[in-house]
Amino acid sequence: MAAYAPPARYREPSIWALYILGLLPGIYAFYLGLTDQLGADPVRTFEHSLGIWALRFLCLGLLITPLRDLARLNLIAYRRALGLLAFYYVLAHFTIYLTLDRGMILASIASDIFKRPYIMLGMLGLLLLIPLALTSNRWSMRKLGPRWITLHKAVYIILPAGLLHFVLSRKSFTLEPAFYTGIVILLLGYRMIRPALMRRKADKRKFVQPQQSH
Amino acid sequence: AAPLAAKPSAYKVADKLTPQKDVTTYNNFYEFGTDKSDPAANSGKFKPRPWTIEVGGLVAKPQTIDIETILSSFPMEERVYRMRCVEAWSMVIPWIGFPLSALLDKVEPLGNAKYVAFQTVVRPEEMPGQSGFFQPINWPYLDGLRMDEARHPLTILATGLYGETLPNQNGAPIRLVVPWKYGFKGIKSIVKITLTEKQPPCTWNILAPNEYGFYANVNPKVDHPRWSQATERRIGEGSGLFGGKRIDTLPFNGYADEVASLYSGMDLTKYY
């Protein structure tokens, strides 16, 4: 029973569609900002919307494996695009922080980065995302071999760092941070039980198959 | 909001006013939701009339006062104050109100009254943030002031802004405004004022005592444990994404000349 994957001929165009669709929220928020439709604190609203989209794409990227395991839906072809979208949003989020939010006042930015745990966590996430983005091409995958997988496990640090960055930036733990915390716990928790789950599945297959043959 | 007459007052900062649209659409009022656009969106069902405030505790003349009586018996003044949120943004708001001390005089505080406690209304049927399965705060919202802070001429009970009665999202029909303190001290939709001998509980202080103190005086030198309080973004400056820039936060939000003496000898890093 192989998982369902979208037909190969749609793969390439649907990946491009995902990139375009994925960048739309950021572009739309930028347009709203330019036309003064982002409310009373447009810089903050724009900065936060870029950040939350980064977190959403990270979560979606980590949803690919459980979907394949549990829902028999193979969307692995889209994982690179989801990861890169997350990276683009983090990069844009950081750029807005440096320029429109902090006005490039480097002294205050530096003290912010080294004094504030939530900003350090955000920086950690950004720095760890860079090598993943750089090695997201096929050439790097071939070149790095099994080490590529090890490297890309950094996402298990990036996601909680990004989540904590978001939670700690808020005045209090309200519904929205609680929602994302729940999602991240599910996504990471699944990785903990996955080896046992896969083992049981493999055992069952070994056990069941001979019975089916007669 | 209905028109509300007020005489001008000497308490008027020269800063450019924050547009009325921003003052009435960018609010922290968790009773209507935790997003800053929630209060304006979700407060339509709230009924600020009829309304009474129960004033009691350590006073000679405890009484329940109707909002209409308040509006007719205390002369309303317009005061242009800076408002600095603990989240590092600020506004300049033309409030209409009257000194809290005038109300306190009316109930005649007893000698042992050292603090003033305030309480917000609880009406889950009219305030959507007070119902639902995830409640960030234990209602009612509580706050308090030391007696000398409460009696300070800058401390007002506001009943309006921009020449009109308070919109629901800004704390209708009556709220506290203490311009040298972070905005969360400005408790909204007040139903109860109690004079006490002991320091009263305050909602944010209960929620995170290491982050929000009883005093909550604006202080650029004492950072919030998670972010800096040295600068602030003035809401409504510039247009769209560009033009708004950070400004330096002033000690006591620029009211140091008037209020710093209230805290002489106190370690402000300890009593934050």
GROMACS .gro file of N, CA and C in nm, chain A residues 97-205:
model
  327
   97TYR      N    1   1.276   4.397   1.081
   97TYR     CA    2   1.321   4.427   1.218
   97TYR      C    3   1.440   4.524   1.217
   98LEU      N    4   1.538   4.495   1.129
   98LEU     CA    5   1.658   4.580   1.122
   98LEU      C    6   1.627   4.720   1.071
   99THR      N    7   1.542   4.729   0.970
   99THR     CA    8   1.524   4.858   0.903
   99THR      C    9   1.405   4.936   0.959
  100LEU      N   10   1.285   4.895   0.925
  100LEU     CA   11   1.168   4.976   0.960
  100LEU      C   12   1.143   4.977   1.110
  101ASP      N   13   1.166   4.865   1.179
  101ASP     CA   14   1.139   4.859   1.323
  101ASP      C   15   1.250   4.930   1.401
  102ARG      N   16   1.375   4.882   1.384
  102ARG     CA   17   1.485   4.938   1.464
  102ARG      C   18   1.558   5.052   1.394
  103GLY      N   19   1.520   5.084   1.271
  103GLY     CA   20   1.580   5.196   1.200
  103GLY      C   21   1.730   5.187   1.185
  104MET      N   22   1.783   5.065   1.174
  104MET     CA   23   1.926   5.042   1.152
  104MET      C   24   2.014   5.105   1.261
  105ILE      N   25   1.959   5.129   1.379
  105ILE     CA   26   2.043   5.180   1.488
  105ILE      C   27   2.117   5.060   1.547
  106LEU      N   28   2.241   5.041   1.498
  106LEU     CA   29   2.310   4.914   1.523
  106LEU      C   30   2.340   4.890   1.670
  107ALA      N   31   2.370   4.997   1.744
  107ALA     CA   32   2.402   4.977   1.885
  107ALA      C   33   2.282   4.917   1.958
  108SER      N   34   2.165   4.972   1.932
  108SER     CA   35   2.047   4.921   2.003
  108SER      C   36   2.010   4.782   1.953
  109ILE      N   37   2.036   4.755   1.825
  109ILE     CA   38   2.008   4.622   1.771
  109ILE      C   39   2.099   4.519   1.837
  110ALA      N   40   2.228   4.555   1.848
  110ALA     CA   41   2.325   4.461   1.906
  110ALA      C   42   2.289   4.430   2.050
  111SER      N   43   2.255   4.534   2.127
  111SER     CA   44   2.224   4.509   2.268
  111SER      C   45   2.095   4.428   2.278
  112ASP      N   46   2.003   4.452   2.186
  112ASP     CA   47   1.880   4.374   2.181
  112ASP      C   48   1.910   4.226   2.159
  113ILE      N   49   1.997   4.200   2.061
  113ILE     CA   50   2.024   4.061   2.024
  113ILE      C   51   2.092   3.986   2.139
  114PHE      N   52   2.187   4.056   2.208
  114PHE     CA   53   2.262   3.984   2.309
  114PHE      C   54   2.195   3.985   2.447
  115LYS      N   55   2.091   4.066   2.463
  115LYS     CA   56   2.028   4.076   2.594
  115LYS      C   57   1.894   4.005   2.602
  116ARG      N   58   1.827   3.992   2.488
  116ARG     CA   59   1.690   3.942   2.491
  116ARG      C   60   1.682   3.797   2.448
  117PRO      N   61   1.647   3.709   2.540
  117PRO     CA   62   1.638   3.568   2.502
  117PRO      C   63   1.550   3.545   2.379
  118TYR      N   64   1.438   3.617   2.367
  118TYR     CA   65   1.349   3.586   2.254
  118TYR      C   66   1.413   3.626   2.123
  119ILE      N   67   1.494   3.734   2.126
  119ILE     CA   68   1.561   3.774   2.002
  119ILE      C   69   1.677   3.678   1.971
  120MET      N   70   1.746   3.632   2.077
  120MET     CA   71   1.852   3.533   2.054
  120MET      C   72   1.794   3.406   1.991
  121LEU      N   73   1.678   3.365   2.039
  121LEU     CA   74   1.615   3.245   1.983
  121LEU      C   75   1.578   3.267   1.836
  122GLY      N   76   1.528   3.386   1.807
  122GLY     CA   77   1.495   3.417   1.669
  122GLY      C   78   1.619   3.415   1.581
  123MET      N   79   1.728   3.473   1.632
  123MET     CA   80   1.855   3.474   1.558
  123MET      C   81   1.906   3.332   1.536
  124LEU      N   82   1.896   3.250   1.641
  124LEU     CA   83   1.940   3.111   1.630
  124LEU      C   84   1.864   3.041   1.516
  125GLY      N   85   1.734   3.061   1.514
  125GLY     CA   86   1.652   3.001   1.409
  125GLY      C   87   1.697   3.048   1.272
  126LEU      N   88   1.719   3.178   1.258
  126LEU     CA   89   1.761   3.233   1.129
  126LEU      C   90   1.896   3.177   1.087
  127LEU      N   91   1.993   3.178   1.181
  127LEU     CA   92   2.128   3.131   1.146
  127LEU      C   93   2.127   2.984   1.106
  128LEU      N   94   2.048   2.903   1.178
  128LEU     CA   95   2.043   2.760   1.145
  128LEU      C   96   1.971   2.735   1.013
  129LEU      N   97   1.881   2.826   0.978
  129LEU     CA   98   1.809   2.807   0.851
  129LEU      C   99   1.898   2.831   0.730
  130ILE      N  100   1.999   2.915   0.747
  130ILE     CA  101   2.083   2.952   0.631
  130ILE      C  102   2.149   2.829   0.567
  131PRO      N  103   2.222   2.745   0.644
  131PRO     CA  104   2.282   2.627   0.579
  131PRO      C  105   2.177   2.533   0.518
  132LEU      N  106   2.060   2.526   0.578
  132LEU     CA  107   1.957   2.439   0.522
  132LEU      C  108   1.909   2.493   0.388
  133ALA      N  109   1.892   2.625   0.381
  133ALA     CA  110   1.848   2.685   0.255
  133ALA      C  111   1.955   2.666   0.149
  134LEU      N  112   2.082   2.687   0.190
  134LEU     CA  113   2.192   2.675   0.093
  134LEU      C  114   2.208   2.533   0.040
  135THR      N  115   2.174   2.434   0.122
  135THR     CA  116   2.193   2.294   0.078
  135THR      C  117   2.060   2.231   0.037
  136SER      N  118   1.964   2.317  -0.001
  136SER     CA  119   1.833   2.260  -0.035
  136SER      C  120   1.827   2.213  -0.181
  137ASN      N  121   1.939   2.226  -0.254
  137ASN     CA  122   1.938   2.185  -0.396
  137ASN      C  123   1.983   2.039  -0.410
  138ARG      N  124   1.951   1.981  -0.527
  138ARG     CA  125   1.984   1.839  -0.551
  138ARG      C  126   2.134   1.812  -0.546
  139TRP      N  127   2.210   1.910  -0.599
  139TRP     CA  128   2.356   1.891  -0.602
  139TRP      C  129   2.409   1.870  -0.461
  140SER      N  130   2.361   1.955  -0.364
  140SER     CA  131   2.407   1.940  -0.226
  140SER      C  132   2.362   1.808  -0.166
  141MET      N  133   2.243   1.767  -0.203
  141MET     CA  134   2.192   1.639  -0.149
  141MET      C  135   2.283   1.525  -0.192
  142ARG      N  136   2.319   1.526  -0.321
  142ARG     CA  137   2.408   1.419  -0.372
  142ARG      C  138   2.544   1.428  -0.305
  143LYS      N  139   2.596   1.551  -0.300
  143LYS     CA  140   2.731   1.575  -0.248
  143LYS      C  141   2.741   1.534  -0.101
  144LEU      N  142   2.637   1.567  -0.022
  144LEU     CA  143   2.644   1.544   0.122
  144LEU      C  144   2.601   1.402   0.161
  145GLY      N  145   2.525   1.339   0.074
  145GLY     CA  146   2.482   1.202   0.103
  145GLY      C  147   2.406   1.193   0.234
  146PRO      N  148   2.438   1.094   0.318
  146PRO     CA  149   2.365   1.075   0.443
  146PRO      C  150   2.380   1.194   0.538
  147ARG      N  151   2.492   1.268   0.523
  147ARG     CA  152   2.512   1.382   0.612
  147ARG      C  153   2.406   1.490   0.588
  148TRP      N  154   2.348   1.489   0.468
  148TRP     CA  155   2.243   1.588   0.436
  148TRP      C  156   2.125   1.573   0.532
  149ILE      N  157   2.089   1.447   0.556
  149ILE     CA  158   1.976   1.421   0.646
  149ILE      C  159   2.007   1.470   0.787
  150THR      N  160   2.128   1.437   0.833
  150THR     CA  161   2.169   1.482   0.967
  150THR      C  162   2.163   1.634   0.976
  151LEU      N  163   2.217   1.701   0.874
  151LEU     CA  164   2.219   1.847   0.873
  151LEU      C  165   2.076   1.902   0.881
  152HIS      N  166   1.989   1.843   0.803
  152HIS     CA  167   1.853   1.898   0.795
  152HIS      C  168   1.767   1.864   0.916
  153LYS      N  169   1.822   1.779   1.003
  153LYS     CA  170   1.753   1.757   1.131
  153LYS      C  171   1.760   1.883   1.219
  154ALA      N  172   1.843   1.979   1.178
  154ALA     CA  173   1.848   2.107   1.250
  154ALA      C  174   1.709   2.170   1.261
  155VAL      N  175   1.619   2.129   1.174
  155VAL     CA  176   1.484   2.187   1.178
  155VAL      C  177   1.416   2.155   1.311
  156TYR      N  178   1.461   2.046   1.376
  156TYR     CA  179   1.404   2.012   1.507
  156TYR      C  180   1.451   2.109   1.616
  157ILE      N  181   1.552   2.189   1.586
  157ILE     CA  182   1.591   2.297   1.677
  157ILE      C  183   1.526   2.427   1.631
  158ILE      N  184   1.525   2.444   1.498
  158ILE     CA  185   1.473   2.570   1.441
  158ILE      C  186   1.327   2.592   1.478
  159LEU      N  187   1.247   2.489   1.466
  159LEU     CA  188   1.104   2.507   1.492
  159LEU      C  189   1.075   2.545   1.637
  160PRO      N  190   1.128   2.470   1.737
  160PRO     CA  191   1.102   2.516   1.874
  160PRO      C  192   1.162   2.653   1.904
  161ALA      N  193   1.278   2.684   1.843
  161ALA     CA  194   1.337   2.816   1.865
  161ALA      C  195   1.244   2.924   1.811
  162GLY      N  196   1.191   2.901   1.692
  162GLY     CA  197   1.100   2.997   1.632
  162GLY      C  198   0.972   3.012   1.713
  163LEU      N  199   0.922   2.900   1.761
  163LEU     CA  200   0.800   2.904   1.842
  163LEU      C  201   0.822   2.984   1.970
  164LEU      N  202   0.934   2.953   2.041
  164LEU     CA  203   0.963   3.024   2.166
  164LEU      C  204   0.984   3.173   2.140
  165HIS      N  205   1.052   3.204   2.030
  165HIS     CA  206   1.073   3.343   1.990
  165HIS      C  207   0.937   3.414   1.982
  166PHE      N  208   0.840   3.348   1.923
  166PHE     CA  209   0.705   3.404   1.908
  166PHE      C  210   0.635   3.415   2.044
  167VAL      N  211   0.638   3.306   2.121
  167VAL     CA  212   0.566   3.304   2.249
  167VAL      C  213   0.623   3.410   2.345
  168LEU      N  214   0.756   3.420   2.351
  168LEU     CA  215   0.818   3.512   2.447
  168LEU      C  216   0.806   3.658   2.405
  169SER      N  217   0.774   3.682   2.279
  169SER     CA  218   0.761   3.822   2.235
  169SER      C  219   0.625   3.878   2.275
  170ARG      N  220   0.534   3.790   2.317
  170ARG     CA  221   0.400   3.836   2.352
  170ARG      C  222   0.391   3.875   2.498
  171LYS      N  223   0.296   3.965   2.527
  171LYS     CA  224   0.279   4.010   2.664
  171LYS      C  225   0.231   3.895   2.752
  172SER      N  226   0.145   3.811   2.699
  172SER     CA  227   0.095   3.699   2.779
  172SER      C  228   0.064   3.581   2.687
  173PHE      N  229   0.044   3.465   2.749
  173PHE     CA  230   0.020   3.342   2.673
  173PHE      C  231  -0.129   3.336   2.637
  174THR      N  232  -0.163   3.385   2.519
  174THR     CA  233  -0.303   3.389   2.479
  174THR      C  234  -0.332   3.277   2.380
  175LEU      N  235  -0.451   3.280   2.322
  175LEU     CA  236  -0.497   3.169   2.237
  175LEU      C  237  -0.403   3.141   2.120
  176GLU      N  238  -0.354   3.247   2.053
  176GLU     CA  239  -0.273   3.227   1.933
  176GLU      C  240  -0.140   3.155   1.964
  177PRO      N  241  -0.060   3.206   2.059
  177PRO     CA  242   0.059   3.129   2.094
  177PRO      C  243   0.027   2.989   2.146
  178ALA      N  244  -0.083   2.975   2.217
  178ALA     CA  245  -0.122   2.842   2.268
  178ALA      C  246  -0.150   2.747   2.151
  179PHE      N  247  -0.215   2.798   2.047
  179PHE     CA  248  -0.247   2.719   1.930
  179PHE      C  249  -0.119   2.668   1.862
  180TYR      N  250  -0.024   2.758   1.838
  180TYR     CA  251   0.099   2.715   1.770
  180TYR      C  252   0.184   2.624   1.858
  181THR      N  253   0.180   2.650   1.991
  181THR     CA  254   0.253   2.561   2.082
  181THR      C  255   0.197   2.420   2.071
  182GLY      N  256   0.064   2.409   2.067
  182GLY     CA  257   0.001   2.278   2.053
  182GLY      C  258   0.043   2.208   1.924
  183ILE      N  259   0.042   2.283   1.813
  183ILE     CA  260   0.081   2.226   1.684
  183ILE      C  261   0.225   2.176   1.688
  184VAL      N  262   0.314   2.258   1.744
  184VAL     CA  263   0.456   2.221   1.746
  184VAL      C  264   0.477   2.099   1.836
  185ILE      N  265   0.406   2.094   1.949
  185ILE     CA  266   0.418   1.978   2.036
  185ILE      C  267   0.374   1.851   1.962
  186LEU      N  268   0.264   1.861   1.888
  186LEU     CA  269   0.217   1.746   1.811
  186LEU      C  270   0.321   1.703   1.706
  187LEU      N  271   0.374   1.802   1.634
  187LEU     CA  272   0.469   1.771   1.525
  187LEU      C  273   0.597   1.709   1.579
  188LEU      N  274   0.649   1.765   1.688
  188LEU     CA  275   0.773   1.712   1.744
  188LEU      C  276   0.747   1.584   1.822
  189GLY      N  277   0.633   1.580   1.892
  189GLY     CA  278   0.597   1.460   1.967
  189GLY      C  279   0.583   1.340   1.874
  190TYR      N  280   0.530   1.365   1.754
  190TYR     CA  281   0.515   1.256   1.659
  190TYR      C  282   0.650   1.194   1.625
  191ARG      N  283   0.753   1.282   1.613
  191ARG     CA  284   0.888   1.230   1.583
  191ARG      C  285   0.939   1.138   1.693
  192MET      N  286   0.895   1.161   1.815
  192MET     CA  287   0.943   1.079   1.926
  192MET      C  288   0.880   0.940   1.920
  193ILE      N  289   0.752   0.935   1.885
  193ILE     CA  290   0.688   0.802   1.884
  193ILE      C  291   0.704   0.734   1.749
  194ARG      N  292   0.755   0.808   1.649
  194ARG     CA  293   0.759   0.753   1.514
  194ARG      C  294   0.843   0.626   1.502
  195PRO      N  295   0.965   0.621   1.559
  195PRO     CA  296   1.044   0.497   1.543
  195PRO      C  297   0.969   0.374   1.592
  196ALA      N  298   0.905   0.387   1.710
  196ALA     CA  299   0.829   0.273   1.764
  196ALA      C  300   0.714   0.237   1.673
  197LEU      N  301   0.648   0.341   1.622
  197LEU     CA  302   0.532   0.323   1.533
  197LEU      C  303   0.574   0.250   1.405
  198MET      N  304   0.685   0.293   1.349
  198MET     CA  305   0.734   0.233   1.224
  198MET      C  306   0.775   0.088   1.246
  199ARG      N  307   0.838   0.061   1.362
  199ARG     CA  308   0.880  -0.075   1.395
  199ARG      C  309   0.759  -0.167   1.402
  200ARG      N  310   0.655  -0.116   1.470
  200ARG     CA  311   0.536  -0.199   1.485
  200ARG      C  312   0.472  -0.228   1.350
  201LYS      N  313   0.472  -0.126   1.266
  201LYS     CA  314   0.415  -0.140   1.133
  201LYS      C  315   0.492  -0.245   1.053
  202ALA      N  316   0.626  -0.237   1.062
  202ALA     CA  317   0.711  -0.331   0.988
  202ALA      C  318   0.690  -0.474   1.037
  203ASP      N  319   0.682  -0.489   1.171
  203ASP     CA  320   0.659  -0.621   1.230
  203ASP      C  321   0.528  -0.679   1.180
  204LYS      N  322   0.426  -0.594   1.179
  204LYS     CA  323   0.293  -0.639   1.141
  204LYS      C  324   0.295  -0.687   0.996
  205ARG      N  325   0.367  -0.612   0.913
  205ARG     CA  326   0.372  -0.647   0.772
  205ARG      C  327   0.436  -0.785   0.755
   0.00000   0.00000   0.00000
